[in-house]
PDB file of C-alpha atoms in Angstrom:
ATOM      1  CA  UNK A   7     -78.709 123.879 126.277  1.00  0.00           C
ATOM      2  CA  UNK A   8     -75.069 123.967 127.363  1.00  0.00           C
ATOM      3  CA  UNK A   9     -73.613 126.740 129.552  1.00  0.00           C
ATOM      4  CA  UNK A  10     -71.516 127.861 126.591  1.00  0.00           C
ATOM      5  CA  UNK A  11     -74.640 128.239 124.447  1.00  0.00           C
ATOM      6  CA  UNK A  12     -76.223 130.282 127.230  1.00  0.00           C
ATOM      7  CA  UNK A  13     -73.094 132.424 127.382  1.00  0.00           C
ATOM      8  CA  UNK A  14     -73.214 132.864 123.595  1.00  0.00           C
ATOM      9  CA  UNK A  15     -76.803 134.080 123.817  1.00  0.00           C
ATOM     10  CA  UNK A  16     -75.796 136.620 126.451  1.00  0.00           C
ATOM     11  CA  UNK A  17     -72.838 137.759 124.370  1.00  0.00           C
ATOM     12  CA  UNK A  18     -75.127 138.126 121.348  1.00  0.00           C
ATOM     13  CA  UNK A  19     -77.379 140.391 123.393  1.00  0.00           C
ATOM     14  CA  UNK A  20     -74.356 142.356 124.599  1.00  0.00           C
ATOM     15  CA  UNK A  21     -73.140 142.759 121.005  1.00  0.00           C
ATOM     16  CA  UNK A  22     -76.587 143.914 119.871  1.00  0.00           C
ATOM     17  CA  UNK A  23     -76.777 146.552 122.603  1.00  0.00           C
ATOM     18  CA  UNK A  24     -73.250 147.792 121.842  1.00  0.00           C
ATOM     19  CA  UNK A  25     -74.091 148.055 118.130  1.00  0.00           C
ATOM     20  CA  UNK A  26     -77.356 149.858 118.849  1.00  0.00           C
ATOM     21  CA  UNK A  27     -75.395 152.641 120.537  1.00  0.00           C
ATOM     22  CA  UNK A  28     -74.022 153.400 117.072  1.00  0.00           C
ATOM     23  CA  UNK A  29     -77.191 152.404 115.241  1.00  0.00           C
ATOM     24  CA  UNK A  30     -80.349 153.230 117.237  1.00  0.00           C
ATOM     25  CA  UNK A  31     -82.508 152.110 114.301  1.00  0.00           C
ATOM     26  CA  UNK A  32     -80.505 148.919 113.713  1.00  0.00           C
ATOM     27  CA  UNK A  33     -83.568 146.662 113.795  1.00  0.00           C
ATOM     28  CA  UNK A  34     -85.340 148.852 111.245  1.00  0.00           C
ATOM     29  CA  UNK A  35     -82.519 148.483 108.737  1.00  0.00           C
ATOM     30  CA  UNK A  36     -82.289 144.729 109.286  1.00  0.00           C
ATOM     31  CA  UNK A  37     -86.034 144.384 108.846  1.00  0.00           C
ATOM     32  CA  UNK A  38     -85.903 146.361 105.587  1.00  0.00           C
ATOM     33  CA  UNK A  39     -83.005 144.191 104.435  1.00  0.00           C
ATOM     34  CA  UNK A  40     -84.878 140.955 105.149  1.00  0.00           C
ATOM     35  CA  UNK A  41     -88.091 142.314 103.614  1.00  0.00           C
ATOM     36  CA  UNK A  42     -86.178 142.757 100.365  1.00  0.00           C
ATOM     37  CA  UNK A  43     -84.736 139.247 100.640  1.00  0.00           C
ATOM     38  CA  UNK A  44     -88.212 137.829 101.213  1.00  0.00           C
ATOM     39  CA  UNK A  45     -89.439 139.589  98.077  1.00  0.00           C
ATOM     40  CA  UNK A  46     -87.012 137.653  95.840  1.00  0.00           C
ATOM     41  CA  UNK A  47     -86.926 134.290  97.625  1.00  0.00           C
ATOM     42  CA  UNK A  48     -88.993 131.703  95.766  1.00  0.00           C
ATOM     43  CA  UNK A  49     -87.875 128.576  97.621  1.00  0.00           C
ATOM     44  CA  UNK A  50     -88.576 127.267 101.147  1.00  0.00           C
ATOM     45  CA  UNK A  51     -84.849 126.542 101.455  1.00  0.00           C
ATOM     46  CA  UNK A  52     -83.131 129.656 100.092  1.00  0.00           C
ATOM     47  CA  UNK A  53     -79.365 129.923  99.896  1.00  0.00           C
ATOM     48  CA  UNK A  54     -78.327 133.002 101.872  1.00  0.00           C
ATOM     49  CA  UNK A  55     -74.865 134.509 102.258  1.00  0.00           C
ATOM     50  CA  UNK A  56     -74.144 136.675 105.287  1.00  0.00           C
ATOM     51  CA  UNK A  57     -71.097 138.640 104.144  1.00  0.00           C
ATOM     52  CA  UNK A  58     -68.766 139.857 106.920  1.00  0.00           C
ATOM     53  CA  UNK A  59     -71.483 138.401 109.130  1.00  0.00           C
ATOM     54  CA  UNK A  60     -69.718 138.808 112.478  1.00  0.00           C
ATOM     55  CA  UNK A  61     -71.599 137.202 115.360  1.00  0.00           C
ATOM     56  CA  UNK A  62     -74.419 136.066 113.062  1.00  0.00           C
ATOM     57  CA  UNK A  63     -76.876 138.842 113.949  1.00  0.00           C
ATOM     58  CA  UNK A  64     -78.505 138.875 110.514  1.00  0.00           C
ATOM     59  CA  UNK A  65     -78.350 135.110 109.987  1.00  0.00           C
ATOM     60  CA  UNK A  66     -80.180 134.552 113.277  1.00  0.00           C
ATOM     61  CA  UNK A  67     -82.920 136.948 112.204  1.00  0.00           C
ATOM     62  CA  UNK A  68     -83.035 135.406 108.728  1.00  0.00           C
ATOM     63  CA  UNK A  69     -83.577 131.950 110.229  1.00  0.00           C
ATOM     64  CA  UNK A  70     -86.503 133.285 112.253  1.00  0.00           C
ATOM     65  CA  UNK A  71     -88.095 134.393 108.988  1.00  0.00           C
ATOM     66  CA  UNK A  72     -86.900 131.488 106.819  1.00  0.00           C
ATOM     67  CA  UNK A  73     -86.559 128.504 109.183  1.00  0.00           C
ATOM     68  CA  UNK A  74     -85.425 126.143 106.419  1.00  0.00           C
ATOM     69  CA  UNK A  75     -82.938 128.537 104.847  1.00  0.00           C
ATOM     70  CA  UNK A  76     -79.357 127.439 104.245  1.00  0.00           C
ATOM     71  CA  UNK A  77     -77.208 130.359 105.414  1.00  0.00           C
ATOM     72  CA  UNK A  78     -73.485 130.733 104.891  1.00  0.00           C
ATOM     73  CA  UNK A  79     -71.671 133.215 107.111  1.00  0.00           C
ATOM     74  CA  UNK A  80     -68.284 134.605 106.072  1.00  0.00           C
ATOM     75  CA  UNK A  81     -65.970 136.553 108.357  1.00  0.00           C
ATOM     76  CA  UNK A  82     -62.339 136.721 109.446  1.00  0.00           C
ATOM     77  CA  UNK A  83     -62.588 137.889 113.074  1.00  0.00           C
ATOM     78  CA  UNK A  84     -61.928 134.895 115.416  1.00  0.00           C
ATOM     79  CA  UNK A  85     -64.005 136.326 118.269  1.00  0.00           C
ATOM     80  CA  UNK A  86     -67.072 137.096 116.183  1.00  0.00           C
ATOM     81  CA  UNK A  87     -66.778 133.783 114.338  1.00  0.00           C
ATOM     82  CA  UNK A  88     -66.622 131.969 117.669  1.00  0.00           C
ATOM     83  CA  UNK A  89     -69.870 133.592 118.765  1.00  0.00           C
ATOM     84  CA  UNK A  90     -71.464 132.864 115.391  1.00  0.00           C
ATOM     85  CA  UNK A  91     -70.519 129.192 115.598  1.00  0.00           C
ATOM     86  CA  UNK A  92     -71.893 128.874 119.129  1.00  0.00           C
ATOM     87  CA  UNK A  93     -75.103 130.717 118.297  1.00  0.00           C
ATOM     88  CA  UNK A  94     -75.903 129.207 114.901  1.00  0.00           C
ATOM     89  CA  UNK A  95     -74.617 125.687 115.661  1.00  0.00           C
ATOM     90  CA  UNK A  96     -75.526 123.401 112.768  1.00  0.00           C
ATOM     91  CA  UNK A  97     -78.053 125.806 111.244  1.00  0.00           C
ATOM     92  CA  UNK A  98     -75.455 127.624 109.119  1.00  0.00           C
ATOM     93  CA  UNK A  99     -72.144 127.024 107.416  1.00  0.00           C
ATOM     94  CA  UNK A 100     -69.428 129.190 108.961  1.00  0.00           C
ATOM     95  CA  UNK A 101     -66.557 130.166 106.658  1.00  0.00           C
ATOM     96  CA  UNK A 102     -63.343 131.906 107.618  1.00  0.00           C
ATOM     97  CA  UNK A 103     -62.219 134.071 104.704  1.00  0.00           C
ATOM     98  CA  UNK A 104     -60.582 137.429 104.085  1.00  0.00           C
ATOM     99  CA  UNK A 105     -62.639 139.704 101.833  1.00  0.00           C
ATOM    100  CA  UNK A 106     -59.456 141.560 100.922  1.00  0.00           C
ATOM    101  CA  UNK A 107     -58.396 138.406  99.063  1.00  0.00           C
ATOM    102  CA  UNK A 108     -60.119 138.068  95.649  1.00  0.00           C
ATOM    103  CA  UNK A 109     -60.016 134.285  96.096  1.00  0.00           C
ATOM    104  CA  UNK A 110     -62.533 134.382  98.976  1.00  0.00           C
ATOM    105  CA  UNK A 111     -65.455 132.960  96.889  1.00  0.00           C
ATOM    106  CA  UNK A 112     -63.543 129.689  96.518  1.00  0.00           C
ATOM    107  CA  UNK A 113     -64.180 128.999 100.220  1.00  0.00           C
ATOM    108  CA  UNK A 114     -67.974 129.091  99.801  1.00  0.00           C
ATOM    109  CA  UNK A 115     -69.942 125.833  99.910  1.00  0.00           C
ATOM    110  CA  UNK A 116     -72.416 126.955  97.230  1.00  0.00           C
ATOM    111  CA  UNK A 117     -72.862 129.084  94.139  1.00  0.00           C
ATOM    112  CA  UNK A 118     -76.072 130.614  92.895  1.00  0.00           C
ATOM    113  CA  UNK A 119     -77.082 132.252  96.168  1.00  0.00           C
ATOM    114  CA  UNK A 120     -80.603 133.672  96.330  1.00  0.00           C
ATOM    115  CA  UNK A 121     -79.425 136.618  98.405  1.00  0.00           C
ATOM    116  CA  UNK A 122     -76.213 138.098  99.740  1.00  0.00           C
ATOM    117  CA  UNK A 123     -76.461 140.648 102.534  1.00  0.00           C
ATOM    118  CA  UNK A 124     -74.189 142.638 104.801  1.00  0.00           C
ATOM    119  CA  UNK A 125     -74.610 145.412 107.355  1.00  0.00           C
ATOM    120  CA  UNK A 126     -72.206 147.879 108.925  1.00  0.00           C
ATOM    121  CA  UNK A 127     -69.154 145.960 107.760  1.00  0.00           C
ATOM    122  CA  UNK A 128     -67.821 146.812 104.311  1.00  0.00           C
ATOM    123  CA  UNK A 129     -66.733 150.311 105.333  1.00  0.00           C
ATOM    124  CA  UNK A 130     -63.473 148.650 106.422  1.00  0.00           C
ATOM    125  CA  UNK A 131     -62.587 148.010 102.769  1.00  0.00           C
ATOM    126  CA  UNK A 132     -60.774 150.574 100.601  1.00  0.00           C
ATOM    127  CA  UNK A 133     -62.552 151.976  97.550  1.00  0.00           C
ATOM    128  CA  UNK A 134     -60.819 149.890  94.895  1.00  0.00           C
ATOM    129  CA  UNK A 135     -61.356 146.646  96.802  1.00  0.00           C
ATOM    130  CA  UNK A 136     -65.023 147.362  97.516  1.00  0.00           C
ATOM    131  CA  UNK A 137     -65.639 148.132  93.846  1.00  0.00           C
ATOM    132  CA  UNK A 138     -64.166 144.771  92.873  1.00  0.00           C
ATOM    133  CA  UNK A 139     -66.026 142.967  95.674  1.00  0.00           C
ATOM    134  CA  UNK A 140     -69.350 144.188  94.308  1.00  0.00           C
ATOM    135  CA  UNK A 141     -68.547 142.497  91.000  1.00  0.00           C
ATOM    136  CA  UNK A 142     -67.489 139.315  92.823  1.00  0.00           C
ATOM    137  CA  UNK A 143     -70.780 139.265  94.725  1.00  0.00           C
ATOM    138  CA  UNK A 144     -72.736 139.527  91.483  1.00  0.00           C
ATOM    139  CA  UNK A 145     -71.014 136.418  90.162  1.00  0.00           C
ATOM    140  CA  UNK A 146     -72.069 134.246  93.110  1.00  0.00           C
ATOM    141  CA  UNK A 147     -75.749 135.251  92.900  1.00  0.00           C
ATOM    142  CA  UNK A 148     -78.280 133.342  90.839  1.00  0.00           C
ATOM    143  CA  UNK A 149     -80.022 135.308  88.051  1.00  0.00           C
ATOM    144  CA  UNK A 150     -82.556 137.500  89.793  1.00  0.00           C
ATOM    145  CA  UNK A 151     -80.697 137.146  93.079  1.00  0.00           C
ATOM    146  CA  UNK A 152     -80.377 140.090  95.456  1.00  0.00           C
ATOM    147  CA  UNK A 153     -77.515 141.889  97.159  1.00  0.00           C
ATOM    148  CA  UNK A 154     -78.152 144.321 100.037  1.00  0.00           C
ATOM    149  CA  UNK A 155     -75.568 146.448 101.822  1.00  0.00           C
ATOM    150  CA  UNK A 156     -76.671 148.547 104.803  1.00  0.00           C
ATOM    151  CA  UNK A 157     -74.064 150.943 106.147  1.00  0.00           C
ATOM    152  CA  UNK A 158     -73.160 154.554 106.843  1.00  0.00           C
ATOM    153  CA  UNK A 159     -73.959 156.168 103.471  1.00  0.00           C
ATOM    154  CA  UNK A 160     -74.722 159.902 103.718  1.00  0.00           C
ATOM    155  CA  UNK A 161     -77.010 161.516 101.165  1.00  0.00           C
ATOM    156  CA  UNK A 162     -74.945 163.155  98.419  1.00  0.00           C
ATOM    157  CA  UNK A 163     -77.211 166.205  98.380  1.00  0.00           C
ATOM    158  CA  UNK A 164     -77.058 166.937 102.117  1.00  0.00           C
ATOM    159  CA  UNK A 165     -73.386 167.206 103.091  1.00  0.00           C
ATOM    160  CA  UNK A 166     -73.838 169.970 105.658  1.00  0.00           C
ATOM    161  CA  UNK A 167     -76.914 168.432 107.278  1.00  0.00           C
ATOM    162  CA  UNK A 168     -75.205 165.025 107.280  1.00  0.00           C
ATOM    163  CA  UNK A 169     -72.317 166.461 109.287  1.00  0.00           C
ATOM    164  CA  UNK A 170     -74.759 167.918 111.818  1.00  0.00           C
ATOM    165  CA  UNK A 171     -76.689 164.665 112.096  1.00  0.00           C
ATOM    166  CA  UNK A 172     -73.441 162.767 112.672  1.00  0.00           C
ATOM    167  CA  UNK A 173     -72.370 165.214 115.401  1.00  0.00           C
ATOM    168  CA  UNK A 174     -75.764 164.896 117.079  1.00  0.00           C
ATOM    169  CA  UNK A 175     -75.603 161.087 117.024  1.00  0.00           C
ATOM    170  CA  UNK A 176     -72.081 161.156 118.470  1.00  0.00           C
ATOM    171  CA  UNK A 177     -73.145 163.445 121.317  1.00  0.00           C
ATOM    172  CA  UNK A 178     -76.103 161.201 122.194  1.00  0.00           C
ATOM    173  CA  UNK A 179     -73.907 158.097 122.120  1.00  0.00           C
ATOM    174  CA  UNK A 180     -71.246 159.704 124.315  1.00  0.00           C
ATOM    175  CA  UNK A 181     -73.930 160.654 126.844  1.00  0.00           C
ATOM    176  CA  UNK A 182     -75.081 157.028 127.013  1.00  0.00           C
ATOM    177  CA  UNK A 183     -71.496 155.893 127.571  1.00  0.00           C
ATOM    178  CA  UNK A 184     -71.011 158.394 130.396  1.00  0.00           C
ATOM    179  CA  UNK A 185     -74.221 157.208 132.047  1.00  0.00           C
ATOM    180  CA  UNK A 186     -73.221 153.561 131.758  1.00  0.00           C
ATOM    181  CA  UNK A 187     -76.325 152.791 129.703  1.00  0.00           C
ATOM    182  CA  UNK A 188     -74.382 150.725 127.198  1.00  0.00           C
ATOM    183  CA  UNK A 189     -70.851 149.465 126.582  1.00  0.00           C
ATOM    184  CA  UNK A 190     -68.668 151.358 124.149  1.00  0.00           C
ATOM    185  CA  UNK A 191     -66.836 149.512 121.364  1.00  0.00           C
ATOM    186  CA  UNK A 192     -63.612 149.598 123.391  1.00  0.00           C
ATOM    187  CA  UNK A 193     -65.340 148.462 126.592  1.00  0.00           C
ATOM    188  CA  UNK A 194     -67.051 145.559 124.832  1.00  0.00           C
ATOM    189  CA  UNK A 195     -63.706 144.261 123.584  1.00  0.00           C
ATOM    190  CA  UNK A 196     -62.182 144.699 127.043  1.00  0.00           C
ATOM    191  CA  UNK A 197     -64.981 142.549 128.479  1.00  0.00           C
ATOM    192  CA  UNK A 198     -64.366 139.942 125.790  1.00  0.00           C
ATOM    193  CA  UNK A 199     -60.641 139.900 126.537  1.00  0.00           C
ATOM    194  CA  UNK A 200     -61.377 139.219 130.203  1.00  0.00           C
ATOM    195  CA  UNK A 201     -63.735 136.335 129.447  1.00  0.00           C
ATOM    196  CA  UNK A 202     -62.123 132.876 129.893  1.00  0.00           C
ATOM    197  CA  UNK A 203     -63.645 131.537 126.667  1.00  0.00           C
ATOM    198  CA  UNK A 204     -63.367 134.606 124.435  1.00  0.00           C
ATOM    199  CA  UNK A 205     -60.057 135.851 125.834  1.00  0.00           C
ATOM    200  CA  UNK A 206     -57.885 133.446 123.778  1.00  0.00           C
ATOM    201  CA  UNK A 207     -59.873 134.384 120.684  1.00  0.00           C
ATOM    202  CA  UNK A 208     -59.247 138.070 121.382  1.00  0.00           C
ATOM    203  CA  UNK A 209     -55.520 137.325 121.436  1.00  0.00           C
ATOM    204  CA  UNK A 210     -55.835 135.478 118.132  1.00  0.00           C
ATOM    205  CA  UNK A 211     -57.738 138.475 116.780  1.00  0.00           C
ATOM    206  CA  UNK A 212     -54.769 140.710 117.594  1.00  0.00           C
ATOM    207  CA  UNK A 213     -52.645 138.449 115.407  1.00  0.00           C
ATOM    208  CA  UNK A 214     -55.166 138.644 112.556  1.00  0.00           C
ATOM    209  CA  UNK A 215     -55.379 142.446 112.857  1.00  0.00           C
ATOM    210  CA  UNK A 216     -51.971 143.462 114.237  1.00  0.00           C
ATOM    211  CA  UNK A 217     -52.571 147.139 113.526  1.00  0.00           C
ATOM    212  CA  UNK A 218     -56.334 147.061 113.943  1.00  0.00           C
ATOM    213  CA  UNK A 219     -58.858 147.459 111.160  1.00  0.00           C
ATOM    214  CA  UNK A 220     -58.145 149.877 108.353  1.00  0.00           C
ATOM    215  CA  UNK A 221     -59.579 153.366 108.548  1.00  0.00           C
ATOM    216  CA  UNK A 222     -63.307 153.685 107.901  1.00  0.00           C
ATOM    217  CA  UNK A 223     -64.091 154.730 104.330  1.00  0.00           C
ATOM    218  CA  UNK A 224     -67.567 156.244 104.191  1.00  0.00           C
ATOM    219  CA  UNK A 225     -68.574 157.489 100.733  1.00  0.00           C
ATOM    220  CA  UNK A 226     -72.065 158.839 100.049  1.00  0.00           C
ATOM    221  CA  UNK A 227     -74.830 156.570  98.840  1.00  0.00           C
ATOM    222  CA  UNK A 228     -74.393 157.744  95.247  1.00  0.00           C
ATOM    223  CA  UNK A 229     -70.932 156.217  95.138  1.00  0.00           C
ATOM    224  CA  UNK A 230     -72.307 152.799  96.097  1.00  0.00           C
ATOM    225  CA  UNK A 231     -75.087 152.982  93.522  1.00  0.00           C
ATOM    226  CA  UNK A 232     -72.612 153.886  90.766  1.00  0.00           C
ATOM    227  CA  UNK A 233     -70.246 151.091  91.819  1.00  0.00           C
ATOM    228  CA  UNK A 234     -73.062 148.536  91.773  1.00  0.00           C
ATOM    229  CA  UNK A 235     -74.135 149.636  88.302  1.00  0.00           C
ATOM    230  CA  UNK A 236     -70.543 149.360  87.125  1.00  0.00           C
ATOM    231  CA  UNK A 237     -70.431 145.838  88.592  1.00  0.00           C
ATOM    232  CA  UNK A 238     -73.180 144.846  86.159  1.00  0.00           C
ATOM    233  CA  UNK A 239     -76.308 144.568  88.321  1.00  0.00           C
ATOM    234  CA  UNK A 240     -79.557 145.007  86.380  1.00  0.00           C
ATOM    235  CA  UNK A 241     -81.396 147.008  89.052  1.00  0.00           C
ATOM    236  CA  UNK A 242     -79.820 149.262  91.664  1.00  0.00           C
ATOM    237  CA  UNK A 243     -81.394 151.540  94.251  1.00  0.00           C
ATOM    238  CA  UNK A 244     -81.926 152.540  97.876  1.00  0.00           C
ATOM    239  CA  UNK A 245     -84.463 150.534  99.927  1.00  0.00           C
ATOM    240  CA  UNK A 246     -84.002 152.198 103.313  1.00  0.00           C
ATOM    241  CA  UNK A 247     -82.614 155.374 104.825  1.00  0.00           C
ATOM    242  CA  UNK A 248     -82.261 156.519 108.389  1.00  0.00           C
ATOM    243  CA  UNK A 249     -80.393 159.772 108.934  1.00  0.00           C
ATOM    244  CA  UNK A 250     -76.923 159.347 107.437  1.00  0.00           C
ATOM    245  CA  UNK A 251     -77.289 155.580 106.996  1.00  0.00           C
ATOM    246  CA  UNK A 252     -78.843 153.705 104.076  1.00  0.00           C
ATOM    247  CA  UNK A 253     -79.368 150.256 102.632  1.00  0.00           C
ATOM    248  CA  UNK A 254     -78.680 149.843  98.936  1.00  0.00           C
ATOM    249  CA  UNK A 255     -79.994 146.903  96.950  1.00  0.00           C
ATOM    250  CA  UNK A 256     -78.920 145.416  93.638  1.00  0.00           C
ATOM    251  CA  UNK A 257     -80.547 142.675  91.545  1.00  0.00           C
ATOM    252  CA  UNK A 258     -78.506 140.445  89.288  1.00  0.00           C
TER     253      UNK A 258
END
């Protein structure tokens, strides 16, 4: 194992810890996501698409469960793609593509994916683009294929309680930051910028996102279910919920 691969493993762990500050039950949602994928996979070599896959967190876990799977990871962030490439090596196809561009499916190496999954990523997209993306995802799935999106999706019927749960989670996270228990989002990126390998990628990232990501758009779970039905999926529902977060699933 090369020093860079060892560094990538450490950076993966650092990314996981930073994400868990926002998502204390992150592993639960990823397990529920992969349980659903396992339920529809009927091949020892399933085609899996990790949409906005970042560092490859889900692909790495998918390969533990499906060692012969053929994952494709799509993202645009140079830093996260660099970590994904170092961590996944030749076990996955890494694709650089912008999900804001409707032509993104043309960059994929396959069609007829068994499953497409994403977690804590599509909230960067505006409503009209996400609605269209859901329809695009349906088209690249095989019949009976599965799409799962896990993200911040409050319950439509609990707006007041959802606000209180969000405030509670923010207070707990801020306390962990003050105690130095975990890096904040901003601190993680500062560490990456100071790293001799990731630093140049951070600078390239600033060119890709000159004004940063767009504002989070966080509709309730009902919006996602309606959008997936409109996209033409045959079955749509919620497979996991934790506080104000949920994972929605849709079957082509």
